[in-house]
mmCIF file of C-alpha atoms in Angstrom:
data_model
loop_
_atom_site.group_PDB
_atom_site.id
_atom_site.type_symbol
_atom_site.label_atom_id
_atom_site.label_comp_id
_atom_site.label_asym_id
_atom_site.label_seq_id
_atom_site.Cartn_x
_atom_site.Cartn_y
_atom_site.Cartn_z
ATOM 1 C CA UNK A 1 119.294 92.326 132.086
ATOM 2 C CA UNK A 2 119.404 93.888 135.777
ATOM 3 C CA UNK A 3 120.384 97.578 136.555
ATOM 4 C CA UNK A 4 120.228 99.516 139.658
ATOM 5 C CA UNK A 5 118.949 103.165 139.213
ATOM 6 C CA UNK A 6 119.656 104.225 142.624
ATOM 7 C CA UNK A 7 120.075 102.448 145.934
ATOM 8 C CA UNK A 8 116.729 101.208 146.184
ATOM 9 C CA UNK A 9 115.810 100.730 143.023
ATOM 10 C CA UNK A 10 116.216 98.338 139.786
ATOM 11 C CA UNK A 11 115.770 98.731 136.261
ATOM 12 C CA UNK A 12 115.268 95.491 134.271
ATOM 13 C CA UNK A 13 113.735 93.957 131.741
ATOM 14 C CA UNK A 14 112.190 90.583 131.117
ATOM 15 C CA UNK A 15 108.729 89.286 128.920
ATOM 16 C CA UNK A 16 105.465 90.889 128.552
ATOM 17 C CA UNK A 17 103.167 88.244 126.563
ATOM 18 C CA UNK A 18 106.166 87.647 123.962
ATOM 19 C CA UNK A 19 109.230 90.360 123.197
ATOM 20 C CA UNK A 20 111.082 91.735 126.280
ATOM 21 C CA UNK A 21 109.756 95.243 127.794
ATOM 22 C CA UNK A 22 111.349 97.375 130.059
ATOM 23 C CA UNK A 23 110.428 97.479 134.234
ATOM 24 C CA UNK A 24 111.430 99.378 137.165
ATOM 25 C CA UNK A 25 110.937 98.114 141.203
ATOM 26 C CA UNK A 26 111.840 99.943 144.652
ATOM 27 C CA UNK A 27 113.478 96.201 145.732
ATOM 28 C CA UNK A 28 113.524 98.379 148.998
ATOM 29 C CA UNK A 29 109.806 99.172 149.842
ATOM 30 C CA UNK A 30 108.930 95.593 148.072
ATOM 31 C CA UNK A 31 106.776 97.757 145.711
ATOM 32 C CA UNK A 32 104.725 96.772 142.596
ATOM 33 C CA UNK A 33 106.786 97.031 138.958
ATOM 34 C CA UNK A 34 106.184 99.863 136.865
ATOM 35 C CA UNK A 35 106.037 99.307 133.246
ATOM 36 C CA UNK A 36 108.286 101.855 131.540
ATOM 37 C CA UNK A 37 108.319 100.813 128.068
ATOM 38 C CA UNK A 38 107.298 97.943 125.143
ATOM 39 C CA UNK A 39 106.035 97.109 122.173
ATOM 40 C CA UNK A 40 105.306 94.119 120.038
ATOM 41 C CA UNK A 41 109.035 94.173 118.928
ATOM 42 C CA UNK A 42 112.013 93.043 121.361
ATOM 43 C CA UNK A 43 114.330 94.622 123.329
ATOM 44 C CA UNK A 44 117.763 93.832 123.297
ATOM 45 C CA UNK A 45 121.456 95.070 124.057
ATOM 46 C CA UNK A 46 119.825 97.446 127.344
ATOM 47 C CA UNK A 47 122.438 99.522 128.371
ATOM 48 C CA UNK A 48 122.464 102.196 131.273
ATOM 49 C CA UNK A 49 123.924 105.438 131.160
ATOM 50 C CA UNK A 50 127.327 106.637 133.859
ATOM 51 C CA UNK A 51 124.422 109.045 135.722
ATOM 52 C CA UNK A 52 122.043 106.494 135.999
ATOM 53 C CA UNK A 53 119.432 108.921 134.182
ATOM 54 C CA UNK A 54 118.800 106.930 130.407
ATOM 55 C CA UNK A 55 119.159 104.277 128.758
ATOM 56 C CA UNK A 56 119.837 102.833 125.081
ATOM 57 C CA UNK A 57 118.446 99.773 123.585
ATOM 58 C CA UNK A 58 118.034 98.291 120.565
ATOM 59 C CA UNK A 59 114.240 98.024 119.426
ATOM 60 C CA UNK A 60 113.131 95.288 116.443
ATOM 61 C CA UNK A 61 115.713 94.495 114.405
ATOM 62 C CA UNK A 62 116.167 98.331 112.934
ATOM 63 C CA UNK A 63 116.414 100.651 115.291
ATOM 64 C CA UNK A 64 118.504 101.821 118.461
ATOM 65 C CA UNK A 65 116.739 103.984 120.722
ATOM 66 C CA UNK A 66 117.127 106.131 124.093
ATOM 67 C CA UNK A 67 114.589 105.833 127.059
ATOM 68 C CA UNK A 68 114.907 109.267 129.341
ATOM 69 C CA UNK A 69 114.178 108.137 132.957
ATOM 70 C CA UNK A 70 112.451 111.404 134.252
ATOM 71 C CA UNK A 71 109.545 110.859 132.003
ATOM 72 C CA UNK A 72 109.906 107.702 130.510
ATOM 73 C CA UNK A 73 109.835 109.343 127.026
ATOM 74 C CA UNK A 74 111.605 107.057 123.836
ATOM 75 C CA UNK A 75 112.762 108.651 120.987
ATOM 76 C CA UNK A 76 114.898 106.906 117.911
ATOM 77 C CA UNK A 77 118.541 107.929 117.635
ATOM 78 C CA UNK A 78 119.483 106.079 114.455
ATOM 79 C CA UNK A 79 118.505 103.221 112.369
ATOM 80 C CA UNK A 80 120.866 100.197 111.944
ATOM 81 C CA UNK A 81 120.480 96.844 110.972
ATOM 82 C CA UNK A 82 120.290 93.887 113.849
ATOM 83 C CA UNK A 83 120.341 90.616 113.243
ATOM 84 C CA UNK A 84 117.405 89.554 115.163
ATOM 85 C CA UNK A 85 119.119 86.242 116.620
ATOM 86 C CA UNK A 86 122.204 88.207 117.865
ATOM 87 C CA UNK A 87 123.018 90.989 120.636
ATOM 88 C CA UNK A 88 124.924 94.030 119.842
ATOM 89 C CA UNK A 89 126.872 95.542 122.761
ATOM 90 C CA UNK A 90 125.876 98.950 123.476
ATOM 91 C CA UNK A 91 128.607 101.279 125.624
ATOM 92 C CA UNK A 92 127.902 105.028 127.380
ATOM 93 C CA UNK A 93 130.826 107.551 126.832
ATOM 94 C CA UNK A 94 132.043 108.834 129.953
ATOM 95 C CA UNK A 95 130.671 112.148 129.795
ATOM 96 C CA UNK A 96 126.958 110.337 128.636
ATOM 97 C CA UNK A 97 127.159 112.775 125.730
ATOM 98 C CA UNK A 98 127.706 109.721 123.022
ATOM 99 C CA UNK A 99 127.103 105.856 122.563
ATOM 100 C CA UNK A 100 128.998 103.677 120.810
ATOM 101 C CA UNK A 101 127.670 100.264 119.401
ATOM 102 C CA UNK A 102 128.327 97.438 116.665
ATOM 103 C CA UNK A 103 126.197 97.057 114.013
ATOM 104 C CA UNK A 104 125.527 95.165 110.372
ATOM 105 C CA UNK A 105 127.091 96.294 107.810
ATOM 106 C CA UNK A 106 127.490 94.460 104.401
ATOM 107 C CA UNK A 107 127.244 91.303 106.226
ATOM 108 C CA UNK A 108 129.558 92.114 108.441
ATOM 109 C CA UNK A 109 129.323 94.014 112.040
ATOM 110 C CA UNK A 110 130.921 97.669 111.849
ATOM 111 C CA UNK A 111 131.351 100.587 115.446
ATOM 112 C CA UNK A 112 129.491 103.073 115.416
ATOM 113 C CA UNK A 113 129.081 106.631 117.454
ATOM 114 C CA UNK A 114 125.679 108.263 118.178
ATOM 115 C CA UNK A 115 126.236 112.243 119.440
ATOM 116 C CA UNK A 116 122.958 111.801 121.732
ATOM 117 C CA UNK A 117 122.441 115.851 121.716
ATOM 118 C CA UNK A 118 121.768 115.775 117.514
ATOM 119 C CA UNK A 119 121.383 112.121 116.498
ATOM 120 C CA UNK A 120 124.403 112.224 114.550
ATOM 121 C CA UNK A 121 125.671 108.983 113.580
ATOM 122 C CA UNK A 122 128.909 107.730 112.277
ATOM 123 C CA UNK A 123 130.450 104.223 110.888
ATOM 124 C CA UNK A 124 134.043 104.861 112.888
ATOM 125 C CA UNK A 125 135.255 101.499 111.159
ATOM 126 C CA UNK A 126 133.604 101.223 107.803
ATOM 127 C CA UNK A 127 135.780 98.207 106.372
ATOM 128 C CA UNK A 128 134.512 94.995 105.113
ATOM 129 C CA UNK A 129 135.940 92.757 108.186
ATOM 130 C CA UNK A 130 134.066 92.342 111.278
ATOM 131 C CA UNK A 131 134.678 95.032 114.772
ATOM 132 C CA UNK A 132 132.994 94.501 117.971
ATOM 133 C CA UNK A 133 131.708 95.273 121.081
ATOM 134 C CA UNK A 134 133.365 99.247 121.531
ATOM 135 C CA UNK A 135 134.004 100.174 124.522
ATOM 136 C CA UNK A 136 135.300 104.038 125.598
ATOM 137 C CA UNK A 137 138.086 104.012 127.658
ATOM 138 C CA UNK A 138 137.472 105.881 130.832
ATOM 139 C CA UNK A 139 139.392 108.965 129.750
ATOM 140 C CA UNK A 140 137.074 109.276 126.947
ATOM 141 C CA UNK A 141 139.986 109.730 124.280
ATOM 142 C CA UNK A 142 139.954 106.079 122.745
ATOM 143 C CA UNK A 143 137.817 103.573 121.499
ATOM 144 C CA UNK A 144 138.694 99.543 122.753
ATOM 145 C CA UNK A 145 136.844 96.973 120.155
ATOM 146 C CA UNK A 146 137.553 93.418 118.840
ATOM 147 C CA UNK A 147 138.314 92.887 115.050
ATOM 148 C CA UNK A 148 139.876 90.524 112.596
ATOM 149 C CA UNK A 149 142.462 92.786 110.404
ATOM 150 C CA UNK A 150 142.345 90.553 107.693
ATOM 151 C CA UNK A 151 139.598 88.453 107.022
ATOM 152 C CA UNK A 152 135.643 88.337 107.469
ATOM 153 C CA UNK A 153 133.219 86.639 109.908
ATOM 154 C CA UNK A 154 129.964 85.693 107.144
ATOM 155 C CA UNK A 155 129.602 82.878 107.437
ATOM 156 C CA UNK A 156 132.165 81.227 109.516
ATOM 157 C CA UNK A 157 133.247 83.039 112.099
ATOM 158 C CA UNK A 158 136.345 84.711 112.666
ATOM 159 C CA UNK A 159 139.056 85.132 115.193
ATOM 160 C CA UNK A 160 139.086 88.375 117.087
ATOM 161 C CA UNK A 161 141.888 90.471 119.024
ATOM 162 C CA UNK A 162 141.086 93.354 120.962
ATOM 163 C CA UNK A 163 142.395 96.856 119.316
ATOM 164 C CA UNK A 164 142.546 100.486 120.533
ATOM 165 C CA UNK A 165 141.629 103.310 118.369
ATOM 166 C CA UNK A 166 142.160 106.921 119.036
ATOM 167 C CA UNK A 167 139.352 109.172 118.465
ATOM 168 C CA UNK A 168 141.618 112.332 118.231
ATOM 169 C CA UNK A 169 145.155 113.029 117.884
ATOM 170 C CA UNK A 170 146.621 113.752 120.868
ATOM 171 C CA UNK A 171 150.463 114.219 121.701
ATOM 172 C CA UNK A 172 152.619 111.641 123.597
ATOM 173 C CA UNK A 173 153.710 112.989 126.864
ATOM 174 C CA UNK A 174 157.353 113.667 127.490
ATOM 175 C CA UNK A 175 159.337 111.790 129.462
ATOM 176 C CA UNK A 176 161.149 114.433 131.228
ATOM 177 C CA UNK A 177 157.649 115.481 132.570
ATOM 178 C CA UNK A 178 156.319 112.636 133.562
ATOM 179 C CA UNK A 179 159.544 112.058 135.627
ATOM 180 C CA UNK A 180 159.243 114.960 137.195
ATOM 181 C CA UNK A 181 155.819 114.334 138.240
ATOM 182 C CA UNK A 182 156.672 111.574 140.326
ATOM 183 C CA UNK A 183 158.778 114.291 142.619
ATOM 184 C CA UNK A 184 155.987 116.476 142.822
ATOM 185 C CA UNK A 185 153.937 116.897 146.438
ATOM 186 C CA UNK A 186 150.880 117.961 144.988
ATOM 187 C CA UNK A 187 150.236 116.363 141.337
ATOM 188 C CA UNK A 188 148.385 117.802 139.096
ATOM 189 C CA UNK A 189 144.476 116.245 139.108
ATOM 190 C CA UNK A 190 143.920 115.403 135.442
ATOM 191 C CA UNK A 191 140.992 117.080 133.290
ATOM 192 C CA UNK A 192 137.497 116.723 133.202
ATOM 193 C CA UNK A 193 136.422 114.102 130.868
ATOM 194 C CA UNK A 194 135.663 115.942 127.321
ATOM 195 C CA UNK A 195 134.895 113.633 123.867
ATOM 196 C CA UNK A 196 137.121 115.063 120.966
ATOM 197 C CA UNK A 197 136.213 113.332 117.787
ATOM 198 C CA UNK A 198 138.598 113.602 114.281
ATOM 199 C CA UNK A 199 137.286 111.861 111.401
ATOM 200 C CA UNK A 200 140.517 112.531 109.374
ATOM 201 C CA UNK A 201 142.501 109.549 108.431
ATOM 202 C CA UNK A 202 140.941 107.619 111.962
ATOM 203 C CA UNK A 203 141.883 104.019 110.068
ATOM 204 C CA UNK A 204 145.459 105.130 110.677
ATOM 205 C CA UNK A 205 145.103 105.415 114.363
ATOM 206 C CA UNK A 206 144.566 101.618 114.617
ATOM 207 C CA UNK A 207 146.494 99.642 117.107
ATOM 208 C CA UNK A 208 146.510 96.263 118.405
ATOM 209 C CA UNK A 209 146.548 95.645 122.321
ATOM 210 C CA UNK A 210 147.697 92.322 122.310
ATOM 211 C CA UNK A 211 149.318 89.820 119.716
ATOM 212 C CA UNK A 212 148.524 86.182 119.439
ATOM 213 C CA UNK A 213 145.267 84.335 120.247
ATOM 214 C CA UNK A 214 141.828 85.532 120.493
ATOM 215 C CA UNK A 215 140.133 88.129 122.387
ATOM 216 C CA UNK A 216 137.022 89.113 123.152
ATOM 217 C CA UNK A 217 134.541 90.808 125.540
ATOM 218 C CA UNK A 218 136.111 93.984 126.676
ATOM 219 C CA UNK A 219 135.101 96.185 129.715
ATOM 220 C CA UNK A 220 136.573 99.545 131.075
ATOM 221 C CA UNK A 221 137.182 100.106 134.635
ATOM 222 C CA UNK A 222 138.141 102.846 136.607
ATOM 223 C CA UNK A 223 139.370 102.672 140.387
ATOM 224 C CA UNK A 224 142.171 104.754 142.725
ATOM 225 C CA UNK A 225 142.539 107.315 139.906
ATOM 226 C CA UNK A 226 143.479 104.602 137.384
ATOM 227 C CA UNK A 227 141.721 103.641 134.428
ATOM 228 C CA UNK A 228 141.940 99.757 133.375
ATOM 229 C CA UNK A 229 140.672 97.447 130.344
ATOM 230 C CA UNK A 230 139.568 94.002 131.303
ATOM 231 C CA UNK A 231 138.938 91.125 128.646
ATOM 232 C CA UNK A 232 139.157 87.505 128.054
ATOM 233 C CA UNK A 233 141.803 85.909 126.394
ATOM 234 C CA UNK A 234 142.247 82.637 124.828
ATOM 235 C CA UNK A 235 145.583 81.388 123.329
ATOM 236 C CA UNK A 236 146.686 77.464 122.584
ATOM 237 C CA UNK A 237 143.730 75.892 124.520
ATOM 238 C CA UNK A 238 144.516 78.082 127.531
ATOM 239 C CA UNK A 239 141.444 80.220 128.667
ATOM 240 C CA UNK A 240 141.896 83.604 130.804
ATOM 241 C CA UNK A 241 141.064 87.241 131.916
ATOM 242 C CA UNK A 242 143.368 89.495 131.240
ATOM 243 C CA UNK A 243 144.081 93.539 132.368
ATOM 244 C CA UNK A 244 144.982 96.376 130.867
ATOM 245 C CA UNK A 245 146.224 99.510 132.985
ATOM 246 C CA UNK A 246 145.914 102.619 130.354
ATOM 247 C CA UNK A 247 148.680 105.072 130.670
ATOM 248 C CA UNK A 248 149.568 107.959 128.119
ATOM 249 C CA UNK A 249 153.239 107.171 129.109
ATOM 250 C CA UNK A 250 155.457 104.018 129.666
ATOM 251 C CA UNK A 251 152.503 101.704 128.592
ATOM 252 C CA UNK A 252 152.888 98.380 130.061
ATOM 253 C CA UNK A 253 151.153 94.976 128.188
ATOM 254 C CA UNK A 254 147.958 93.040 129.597
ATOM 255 C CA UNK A 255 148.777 90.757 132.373
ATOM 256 C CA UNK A 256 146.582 87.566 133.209
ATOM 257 C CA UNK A 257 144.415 88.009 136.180
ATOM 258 C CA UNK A 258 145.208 85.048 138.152
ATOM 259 C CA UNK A 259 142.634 82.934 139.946
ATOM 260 C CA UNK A 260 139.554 84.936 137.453
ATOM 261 C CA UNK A 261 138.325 82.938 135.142
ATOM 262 C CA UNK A 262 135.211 84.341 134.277
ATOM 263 C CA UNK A 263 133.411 88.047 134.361
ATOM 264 C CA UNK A 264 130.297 89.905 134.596
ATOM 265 C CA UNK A 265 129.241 93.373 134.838
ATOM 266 C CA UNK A 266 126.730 94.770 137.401
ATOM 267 C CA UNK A 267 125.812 98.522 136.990
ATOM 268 C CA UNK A 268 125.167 100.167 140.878
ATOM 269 C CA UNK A 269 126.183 103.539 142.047
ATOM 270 C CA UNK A 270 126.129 101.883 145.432
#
């Protein structure tokens, strides 16, 4: 796993006499590595935060933990179990102020949210079927994840579809204002990114992004002033990558991304 920091420099990790331990290098200056952190248990799921100044990963097979850049200090956030053959996807909130992440629950994988100011920790999904890799969407008011509805993953598997879950409740805009935005000169610039969390009744806010086949591997994106989902798709032995444009109003469904097939992330501030 490969990260830039800054312009000139990388965060990565990779083996030290066994598990994986986390490096830095100036790829600018050609400099030596700097070890930044490692023990005798593995590192796994390394995930960088929006300001490029920490990092969470999940340590051993119990614990998730965040590693503060400025003085390369670790401390534990919460204690999960991790299958220690399998990855768990780790996502930053937009604001940095939370984490979200999948992990083991009753045999089955369950999201998570971390507050990273108090440790806090809370099972968003709690259910006996299987949710994966969460994702916040760029406005910070929803959750994106995969899950099977119905039936559990142990031991077989389990088809997934991508779902959206609110983390608030927040009011539909009207459609008389919304049209009347589009005659505006000057349109309003939206708000500042800001995490509002209810707990009540969440399992009601459940919906499904798209019906039919299975889906898996979801990403948020944000570019022009528009925020967008990006996943595979695959449906009757056709395989493809689908987007989502996320609007509050006159929601439109995924469309295939023609001529992508396949997807990877890179994290630069570049």
């Amino acid at each position: 796993e490969v990260f830039w920091k800054d312009n000139d420099n990388v965060i990565y990790t990779r083996t030290n006499k066994g598990p994986l331990n986390i490096f830095s290098q100036n790829v600018v200056k050609a400099s030596e590595e700097k070890f930044l952190y490692g023990t005798s248990k593995a590192i796994r799921s390394f995930a960088i935060s929006f300001d490029k100044s920490k990092a969470a990963f999940i340590h051993g097979d119990k614990e998730i933990c965040l590693l503060t850049f400025s003085d390369n200090k670790v401390k534990v956030l919460a204690e999960n179990n991790f299958w220690s053959f399998q990855s768990y996807p780790i996502a930053f909130s937009p604001d940095d102020k939370y984490i979200t992440y999948s992990a083991v629950n009753l045999f089955e994988r369950d999201v998570f949210l971390c507050n990273l100011s108090n440790g806090e920790t809370t099972n968003i999904t709690m259910s006996a079927n299987v949710e994966d890799s969460p994702i916040f969407s760029p406005d910070g008011k929803s959750l994106y994840f995969t899950s099977n509805r119905l039936n559990s993953s142990f031991p077989r598997g389990a088809q997934q579809r991508l779902y959206k879950i609110a983390l608030d409740k927040y009011d539909t805009p009207y459609a008389s204002d919304e049209y009347s935005k589009l005659f505006m000169s000057d349109k309003p610039k939206s708000d500042s990114v800001k995490i509002r969390i209810s707990k009540d009744n969440i399992q009601r806010r459940y919906s499904s992004v798209l019906r039919g086949g299975s889906q898996f591997s979801p990403i948020s994106l944000y570019q022009k002033e528009k925020n967008y989902i990006l996943f595979f798709f695959f449906f009757e032995g056709e395989f493809g990558t689908y987007i989502l444009e996320l609007k509050d109003w006159d929601q439109k469904p995924p469309v295939i991304v023609k001529g992508l097939r396949f997807f990877n992330t890179v994290s630069s501030n570049v």
